[in-house]
C-alpha cells in the first residue's frame, strides 16, 4: 500500500465494502456511514480485516488525490445512494462521482445512474430496461424507445443549464481564491457524470431503433 491508494475492506461479514484513501502516514480518509469524512488510523479503518488496493487503468496524480481527500475531511453530507464512501474514494482518484456498488444494486451503467438520480419516470425506466434486455420486437417497443429519447433530450437541456450555473459558481469561488472549492467542483462533476449517462443511454436506444428499422 502507498499514499493515495484507494483501499477497500469488507464490512458486516462481507455484505458490503467500505472504501477510503490511504494518506501515506498510517491514516486513511473515509466516509463513515451516516456520519462524516474522517481521518482514522489504518487499524481503525480496517477493523481487523485485510485491506485490498483498488487498481485503476487511469487515475489522477497522487498529489491531486491526496489534496482532494484532505479538502473534504469533516464533511457531513453522507447519503447511501448519492454520496457514500465509494463515491468519495473514486472521486479522490479520478474526479468522477461514482459508486459501482450502488449502480450494481440499481441496474448497471447509464440506466442505473439515471434511476439512482430519479431523473426519468420509474415506469419509463422499467420499460427501457426491458427493451435493453430483450430488444425491440414490436411497434410498441419502438414507441417506448422514441418516448425515452424525447425525455432524454429534455433531461439533457436541464442538466446542461444546471452545469453552466455550477461552472459559473466555480469561477466565482476561484476569483475569491477560496481554498475550499471541493463542493462546487463535486456538484459540477456529478452533473457531468449525469450528462455522460444520458449520452450512453441515448446511444443504446438509437442502436436498438436502427437495428429494428433494418429488420423491417
PDB file of C-alpha atoms in Angstrom:
ATOM      1  CA  UNK A   1       0.000   0.000   0.000  1.00  0.00           C
ATOM      2  CA  UNK A   2       1.118   3.539  -0.739  1.00  0.00           C
ATOM      3  CA  UNK A   3      -0.024   7.123  -0.332  1.00  0.00           C
ATOM      4  CA  UNK A   4      -3.146   7.916  -2.419  1.00  0.00           C
ATOM      5  CA  UNK A   5      -4.131   4.251  -2.790  1.00  0.00           C
ATOM      6  CA  UNK A   6      -7.863   3.505  -2.858  1.00  0.00           C
ATOM      7  CA  UNK A   7      -8.431   0.898  -0.136  1.00  0.00           C
ATOM      8  CA  UNK A   8     -11.452  -1.299   0.484  1.00  0.00           C
ATOM      9  CA  UNK A   9     -12.286  -3.638   3.356  1.00  0.00           C
ATOM     10  CA  UNK A  10     -15.338  -5.858   3.929  1.00  0.00           C
ATOM     11  CA  UNK A  11     -17.974  -4.768   6.421  1.00  0.00           C
ATOM     12  CA  UNK A  12     -20.759  -6.750   8.097  1.00  0.00           C
ATOM     13  CA  UNK A  13     -19.314 -10.124   7.174  1.00  0.00           C
ATOM     14  CA  UNK A  14     -18.774  -9.115   3.567  1.00  0.00           C
ATOM     15  CA  UNK A  15     -22.287  -7.787   2.906  1.00  0.00           C
ATOM     16  CA  UNK A  16     -20.758  -4.583   1.550  1.00  0.00           C
ATOM     17  CA  UNK A  17     -17.340  -2.996   1.095  1.00  0.00           C
ATOM     18  CA  UNK A  18     -16.025   0.082   2.888  1.00  0.00           C
ATOM     19  CA  UNK A  19     -13.735   2.453   0.954  1.00  0.00           C
ATOM     20  CA  UNK A  20     -11.105   5.030   1.822  1.00  0.00           C
ATOM     21  CA  UNK A  21      -7.948   6.797   0.652  1.00  0.00           C
ATOM     22  CA  UNK A  22      -4.542   5.932   2.145  1.00  0.00           C
ATOM     23  CA  UNK A  23      -2.977   9.241   3.239  1.00  0.00           C
ATOM     24  CA  UNK A  24       0.505   7.726   3.410  1.00  0.00           C
ATOM     25  CA  UNK A  25       1.168   8.387   7.088  1.00  0.00           C
ATOM     26  CA  UNK A  26      -0.638   5.434   8.619  1.00  0.00           C
ATOM     27  CA  UNK A  27      -4.044   7.105   8.339  1.00  0.00           C
ATOM     28  CA  UNK A  28      -6.989   6.758   5.960  1.00  0.00           C
ATOM     29  CA  UNK A  29      -9.600   9.301   4.858  1.00  0.00           C
ATOM     30  CA  UNK A  30     -13.023   7.672   4.624  1.00  0.00           C
ATOM     31  CA  UNK A  31     -16.743   8.473   4.832  1.00  0.00           C
ATOM     32  CA  UNK A  32     -18.124   6.865   7.987  1.00  0.00           C
ATOM     33  CA  UNK A  33     -21.614   5.613   7.224  1.00  0.00           C
ATOM     34  CA  UNK A  34     -24.255   8.086   8.340  1.00  0.00           C
ATOM     35  CA  UNK A  35     -21.696  10.487   9.799  1.00  0.00           C
ATOM     36  CA  UNK A  36     -18.789  12.374   8.225  1.00  0.00           C
ATOM     37  CA  UNK A  37     -15.462  12.048   6.423  1.00  0.00           C
ATOM     38  CA  UNK A  38     -12.866  11.084   8.999  1.00  0.00           C
ATOM     39  CA  UNK A  39      -9.101  10.734   9.145  1.00  0.00           C
ATOM     40  CA  UNK A  40      -8.654   7.441  11.017  1.00  0.00           C
ATOM     41  CA  UNK A  41      -5.709   5.183  11.696  1.00  0.00           C
ATOM     42  CA  UNK A  42      -5.317   2.273   9.284  1.00  0.00           C
ATOM     43  CA  UNK A  43      -6.239  -0.089  12.140  1.00  0.00           C
ATOM     44  CA  UNK A  44      -9.457   1.818  12.869  1.00  0.00           C
ATOM     45  CA  UNK A  45     -10.355   1.793   9.177  1.00  0.00           C
ATOM     46  CA  UNK A  46      -9.714  -1.943   8.730  1.00  0.00           C
ATOM     47  CA  UNK A  47     -11.321  -3.185  11.988  1.00  0.00           C
ATOM     48  CA  UNK A  48      -9.299  -6.387  11.827  1.00  0.00           C
ATOM     49  CA  UNK A  49      -9.924  -7.027   8.117  1.00  0.00           C
ATOM     50  CA  UNK A  50      -7.222  -7.112   5.441  1.00  0.00           C
ATOM     51  CA  UNK A  51      -7.463  -4.122   3.088  1.00  0.00           C
ATOM     52  CA  UNK A  52      -7.323  -4.506  -0.684  1.00  0.00           C
ATOM     53  CA  UNK A  53      -5.922  -1.872  -3.036  1.00  0.00           C
ATOM     54  CA  UNK A  54      -8.298  -0.967  -5.890  1.00  0.00           C
ATOM     55  CA  UNK A  55      -6.403  -0.667  -9.169  1.00  0.00           C
ATOM     56  CA  UNK A  56      -7.207   1.906 -11.862  1.00  0.00           C
ATOM     57  CA  UNK A  57      -6.376   1.880 -15.556  1.00  0.00           C
ATOM     58  CA  UNK A  58      -6.398   5.676 -15.378  1.00  0.00           C
ATOM     59  CA  UNK A  59      -6.178   7.829 -12.265  1.00  0.00           C
ATOM     60  CA  UNK A  60      -5.123  11.349 -11.426  1.00  0.00           C
ATOM     61  CA  UNK A  61      -1.704  12.056  -9.835  1.00  0.00           C
ATOM     62  CA  UNK A  62      -1.209  11.011  -6.227  1.00  0.00           C
ATOM     63  CA  UNK A  63      -0.791  14.590  -5.045  1.00  0.00           C
ATOM     64  CA  UNK A  64      -4.147  15.567  -6.523  1.00  0.00           C
ATOM     65  CA  UNK A  65      -5.819  12.531  -4.950  1.00  0.00           C
ATOM     66  CA  UNK A  66      -4.435  13.441  -1.531  1.00  0.00           C
ATOM     67  CA  UNK A  67      -5.456  17.095  -1.857  1.00  0.00           C
ATOM     68  CA  UNK A  68      -8.974  16.072  -2.794  1.00  0.00           C
ATOM     69  CA  UNK A  69      -9.206  13.709   0.176  1.00  0.00           C
ATOM     70  CA  UNK A  70      -7.911  16.274   2.660  1.00  0.00           C
ATOM     71  CA  UNK A  71     -10.178  19.022   1.270  1.00  0.00           C
ATOM     72  CA  UNK A  72     -13.276  17.141   2.380  1.00  0.00           C
ATOM     73  CA  UNK A  73     -12.244  15.990   5.869  1.00  0.00           C
ATOM     74  CA  UNK A  74     -15.116  16.802   8.225  1.00  0.00           C
ATOM     75  CA  UNK A  75     -17.813  16.889   5.526  1.00  0.00           C
ATOM     76  CA  UNK A  76     -21.193  15.721   6.879  1.00  0.00           C
ATOM     77  CA  UNK A  77     -23.301  15.049   3.782  1.00  0.00           C
ATOM     78  CA  UNK A  78     -23.325  11.238   3.724  1.00  0.00           C
ATOM     79  CA  UNK A  79     -26.016   9.621   1.585  1.00  0.00           C
ATOM     80  CA  UNK A  80     -26.079   5.904   0.817  1.00  0.00           C
ATOM     81  CA  UNK A  81     -27.235   6.378  -2.795  1.00  0.00           C
ATOM     82  CA  UNK A  82     -25.740   9.722  -3.740  1.00  0.00           C
ATOM     83  CA  UNK A  83     -22.666  10.386  -1.587  1.00  0.00           C
ATOM     84  CA  UNK A  84     -21.238   7.292   0.109  1.00  0.00           C
ATOM     85  CA  UNK A  85     -17.718   6.092   0.955  1.00  0.00           C
ATOM     86  CA  UNK A  86     -17.108   4.673  -2.530  1.00  0.00           C
ATOM     87  CA  UNK A  87     -18.293   7.880  -4.210  1.00  0.00           C
ATOM     88  CA  UNK A  88     -15.728   9.729  -2.088  1.00  0.00           C
ATOM     89  CA  UNK A  89     -12.804   7.390  -2.816  1.00  0.00           C
ATOM     90  CA  UNK A  90     -13.462   7.182  -6.576  1.00  0.00           C
ATOM     91  CA  UNK A  91     -13.811  10.970  -6.771  1.00  0.00           C
ATOM     92  CA  UNK A  92     -10.483  11.427  -4.995  1.00  0.00           C
ATOM     93  CA  UNK A  93      -8.768   9.111  -7.511  1.00  0.00           C
ATOM     94  CA  UNK A  94     -10.469  10.194 -10.749  1.00  0.00           C
ATOM     95  CA  UNK A  95     -12.647  13.257 -10.210  1.00  0.00           C
ATOM     96  CA  UNK A  96     -15.704  11.139 -11.102  1.00  0.00           C
ATOM     97  CA  UNK A  97     -18.532  10.818  -8.590  1.00  0.00           C
ATOM     98  CA  UNK A  98     -19.477   7.136  -8.991  1.00  0.00           C
ATOM     99  CA  UNK A  99     -20.324   4.092  -6.861  1.00  0.00           C
ATOM    100  CA  UNK A 100     -20.217   0.677  -8.518  1.00  0.00           C
ATOM    101  CA  UNK A 101     -21.980  -0.892  -5.519  1.00  0.00           C
ATOM    102  CA  UNK A 102     -24.994   1.395  -5.939  1.00  0.00           C
ATOM    103  CA  UNK A 103     -25.063   1.030  -9.733  1.00  0.00           C
ATOM    104  CA  UNK A 104     -24.954  -2.783  -9.476  1.00  0.00           C
ATOM    105  CA  UNK A 105     -27.829  -2.702  -6.994  1.00  0.00           C
ATOM    106  CA  UNK A 106     -29.996  -0.472  -9.191  1.00  0.00           C
ATOM    107  CA  UNK A 107     -29.036  -1.768 -12.615  1.00  0.00           C
ATOM    108  CA  UNK A 108     -25.610  -1.255 -14.096  1.00  0.00           C
ATOM    109  CA  UNK A 109     -24.330   1.562 -16.264  1.00  0.00           C
ATOM    110  CA  UNK A 110     -26.233   4.594 -17.505  1.00  0.00           C
ATOM    111  CA  UNK A 111     -29.656   3.172 -16.684  1.00  0.00           C
ATOM    112  CA  UNK A 112     -28.622   2.627 -13.069  1.00  0.00           C
ATOM    113  CA  UNK A 113     -27.146   6.104 -12.757  1.00  0.00           C
ATOM    114  CA  UNK A 114     -30.304   7.754 -14.103  1.00  0.00           C
ATOM    115  CA  UNK A 115     -32.526   5.560 -11.929  1.00  0.00           C
ATOM    116  CA  UNK A 116     -30.422   6.406  -8.892  1.00  0.00           C
ATOM    117  CA  UNK A 117     -30.953  10.099  -9.515  1.00  0.00           C
ATOM    118  CA  UNK A 118     -34.683   9.547 -10.187  1.00  0.00           C
ATOM    119  CA  UNK A 119     -34.230  11.557 -13.387  1.00  0.00           C
ATOM    120  CA  UNK A 120     -36.744   9.722 -15.554  1.00  0.00           C
ATOM    121  CA  UNK A 121     -40.228   8.360 -14.707  1.00  0.00           C
ATOM    122  CA  UNK A 122     -39.970   4.996 -12.965  1.00  0.00           C
ATOM    123  CA  UNK A 123     -42.387   3.305 -15.393  1.00  0.00           C
ATOM    124  CA  UNK A 124     -40.386   4.527 -18.380  1.00  0.00           C
ATOM    125  CA  UNK A 125     -37.120   3.344 -16.830  1.00  0.00           C
ATOM    126  CA  UNK A 126     -38.632  -0.105 -16.234  1.00  0.00           C
ATOM    127  CA  UNK A 127     -39.786  -0.296 -19.866  1.00  0.00           C
ATOM    128  CA  UNK A 128     -36.381   0.824 -21.151  1.00  0.00           C
ATOM    129  CA  UNK A 129     -34.667  -1.807 -19.018  1.00  0.00           C
ATOM    130  CA  UNK A 130     -36.831  -4.494 -20.650  1.00  0.00           C
ATOM    131  CA  UNK A 131     -36.033  -3.119 -24.113  1.00  0.00           C
ATOM    132  CA  UNK A 132     -32.304  -3.239 -23.443  1.00  0.00           C
ATOM    133  CA  UNK A 133     -32.599  -6.797 -22.160  1.00  0.00           C
ATOM    134  CA  UNK A 134     -34.876  -8.198 -24.881  1.00  0.00           C
ATOM    135  CA  UNK A 135     -34.517  -5.842 -27.847  1.00  0.00           C
ATOM    136  CA  UNK A 136     -37.294  -4.293 -29.930  1.00  0.00           C
ATOM    137  CA  UNK A 137     -39.742  -6.945 -31.054  1.00  0.00           C
ATOM    138  CA  UNK A 138     -42.869  -4.871 -31.663  1.00  0.00           C
ATOM    139  CA  UNK A 139     -44.024  -1.379 -32.635  1.00  0.00           C
ATOM    140  CA  UNK A 140     -44.948  -0.676 -29.024  1.00  0.00           C
ATOM    141  CA  UNK A 141     -41.321  -1.232 -28.051  1.00  0.00           C
ATOM    142  CA  UNK A 142     -40.141   1.212 -30.704  1.00  0.00           C
ATOM    143  CA  UNK A 143     -42.629   3.744 -29.341  1.00  0.00           C
ATOM    144  CA  UNK A 144     -41.179   3.368 -25.841  1.00  0.00           C
ATOM    145  CA  UNK A 145     -37.674   3.905 -27.207  1.00  0.00           C
ATOM    146  CA  UNK A 146     -38.745   7.074 -29.054  1.00  0.00           C
ATOM    147  CA  UNK A 147     -40.501   8.422 -25.947  1.00  0.00           C
ATOM    148  CA  UNK A 148     -37.393   7.729 -23.871  1.00  0.00           C
ATOM    149  CA  UNK A 149     -35.209   9.565 -26.402  1.00  0.00           C
ATOM    150  CA  UNK A 150     -37.534  12.578 -26.213  1.00  0.00           C
ATOM    151  CA  UNK A 151     -37.345  12.522 -22.396  1.00  0.00           C
ATOM    152  CA  UNK A 152     -33.552  12.254 -22.557  1.00  0.00           C
ATOM    153  CA  UNK A 153     -33.354  15.282 -24.874  1.00  0.00           C
ATOM    154  CA  UNK A 154     -35.332  17.337 -22.357  1.00  0.00           C
ATOM    155  CA  UNK A 155     -33.226  15.993 -19.482  1.00  0.00           C
ATOM    156  CA  UNK A 156     -30.019  16.880 -21.326  1.00  0.00           C
ATOM    157  CA  UNK A 157     -31.160  20.511 -21.701  1.00  0.00           C
ATOM    158  CA  UNK A 158     -31.952  20.779 -17.984  1.00  0.00           C
ATOM    159  CA  UNK A 159     -28.648  19.209 -16.944  1.00  0.00           C
ATOM    160  CA  UNK A 160     -26.641  21.423 -19.289  1.00  0.00           C
ATOM    161  CA  UNK A 161     -28.323  24.534 -17.872  1.00  0.00           C
ATOM    162  CA  UNK A 162     -27.543  23.419 -14.319  1.00  0.00           C
ATOM    163  CA  UNK A 163     -23.953  22.589 -15.267  1.00  0.00           C
ATOM    164  CA  UNK A 164     -23.477  26.059 -16.750  1.00  0.00           C
ATOM    165  CA  UNK A 165     -24.658  27.594 -13.461  1.00  0.00           C
ATOM    166  CA  UNK A 166     -22.296  25.380 -11.429  1.00  0.00           C
ATOM    167  CA  UNK A 167     -19.332  26.275 -13.658  1.00  0.00           C
ATOM    168  CA  UNK A 168     -20.100  29.968 -13.203  1.00  0.00           C
ATOM    169  CA  UNK A 169     -20.184  29.433  -9.441  1.00  0.00           C
ATOM    170  CA  UNK A 170     -16.814  27.660  -9.595  1.00  0.00           C
ATOM    171  CA  UNK A 171     -15.327  30.665 -11.413  1.00  0.00           C
ATOM    172  CA  UNK A 172     -16.631  32.959  -8.680  1.00  0.00           C
ATOM    173  CA  UNK A 173     -15.090  30.747  -5.996  1.00  0.00           C
ATOM    174  CA  UNK A 174     -11.724  30.783  -7.781  1.00  0.00           C
ATOM    175  CA  UNK A 175     -11.845  34.570  -8.167  1.00  0.00           C
ATOM    176  CA  UNK A 176     -12.222  34.790  -4.382  1.00  0.00           C
ATOM    177  CA  UNK A 177      -9.163  32.495  -4.115  1.00  0.00           C
ATOM    178  CA  UNK A 178     -11.113  30.128  -1.916  1.00  0.00           C
ATOM    179  CA  UNK A 179      -9.235  27.140  -0.521  1.00  0.00           C
ATOM    180  CA  UNK A 180     -12.456  25.135  -0.210  1.00  0.00           C
ATOM    181  CA  UNK A 181     -13.788  24.648  -3.740  1.00  0.00           C
ATOM    182  CA  UNK A 182     -14.418  20.899  -3.372  1.00  0.00           C
ATOM    183  CA  UNK A 183     -18.212  21.286  -3.038  1.00  0.00           C
ATOM    184  CA  UNK A 184     -18.878  23.221  -6.298  1.00  0.00           C
ATOM    185  CA  UNK A 185     -16.385  21.009  -8.166  1.00  0.00           C
ATOM    186  CA  UNK A 186     -18.128  17.910  -6.858  1.00  0.00           C
ATOM    187  CA  UNK A 187     -21.558  19.207  -7.889  1.00  0.00           C
ATOM    188  CA  UNK A 188     -20.299  20.095 -11.366  1.00  0.00           C
ATOM    189  CA  UNK A 189     -18.661  16.687 -11.764  1.00  0.00           C
ATOM    190  CA  UNK A 190     -21.855  14.938 -10.687  1.00  0.00           C
ATOM    191  CA  UNK A 191     -23.795  16.853 -13.353  1.00  0.00           C
ATOM    192  CA  UNK A 192     -21.157  15.989 -15.959  1.00  0.00           C
ATOM    193  CA  UNK A 193     -21.442  12.308 -14.996  1.00  0.00           C
ATOM    194  CA  UNK A 194     -25.231  12.503 -15.390  1.00  0.00           C
ATOM    195  CA  UNK A 195     -24.820  14.007 -18.863  1.00  0.00           C
ATOM    196  CA  UNK A 196     -22.456  11.168 -19.749  1.00  0.00           C
ATOM    197  CA  UNK A 197     -25.111   8.678 -18.590  1.00  0.00           C
ATOM    198  CA  UNK A 198     -27.671  10.404 -20.832  1.00  0.00           C
ATOM    199  CA  UNK A 199     -25.266  10.097 -23.781  1.00  0.00           C
ATOM    200  CA  UNK A 200     -24.692   6.400 -23.101  1.00  0.00           C
ATOM    201  CA  UNK A 201     -28.386   5.553 -22.809  1.00  0.00           C
ATOM    202  CA  UNK A 202     -29.258   7.583 -25.918  1.00  0.00           C
ATOM    203  CA  UNK A 203     -26.657   5.640 -27.866  1.00  0.00           C
ATOM    204  CA  UNK A 204     -28.080   2.301 -26.748  1.00  0.00           C
ATOM    205  CA  UNK A 205     -31.638   3.278 -27.684  1.00  0.00           C
ATOM    206  CA  UNK A 206     -30.616   4.670 -31.080  1.00  0.00           C
ATOM    207  CA  UNK A 207     -28.763   1.440 -31.865  1.00  0.00           C
ATOM    208  CA  UNK A 208     -31.874  -0.562 -30.962  1.00  0.00           C
ATOM    209  CA  UNK A 209     -34.045   1.601 -33.220  1.00  0.00           C
ATOM    210  CA  UNK A 210     -31.522   1.319 -36.028  1.00  0.00           C
ATOM    211  CA  UNK A 211     -31.430  -2.475 -35.761  1.00  0.00           C
ATOM    212  CA  UNK A 212     -35.233  -2.587 -35.690  1.00  0.00           C
ATOM    213  CA  UNK A 213     -35.513  -0.441 -38.846  1.00  0.00           C
ATOM    214  CA  UNK A 214     -33.044  -2.681 -40.709  1.00  0.00           C
ATOM    215  CA  UNK A 215     -35.027  -5.790 -39.790  1.00  0.00           C
ATOM    216  CA  UNK A 216     -38.270  -4.366 -41.202  1.00  0.00           C
TER     217      UNK A 216
END
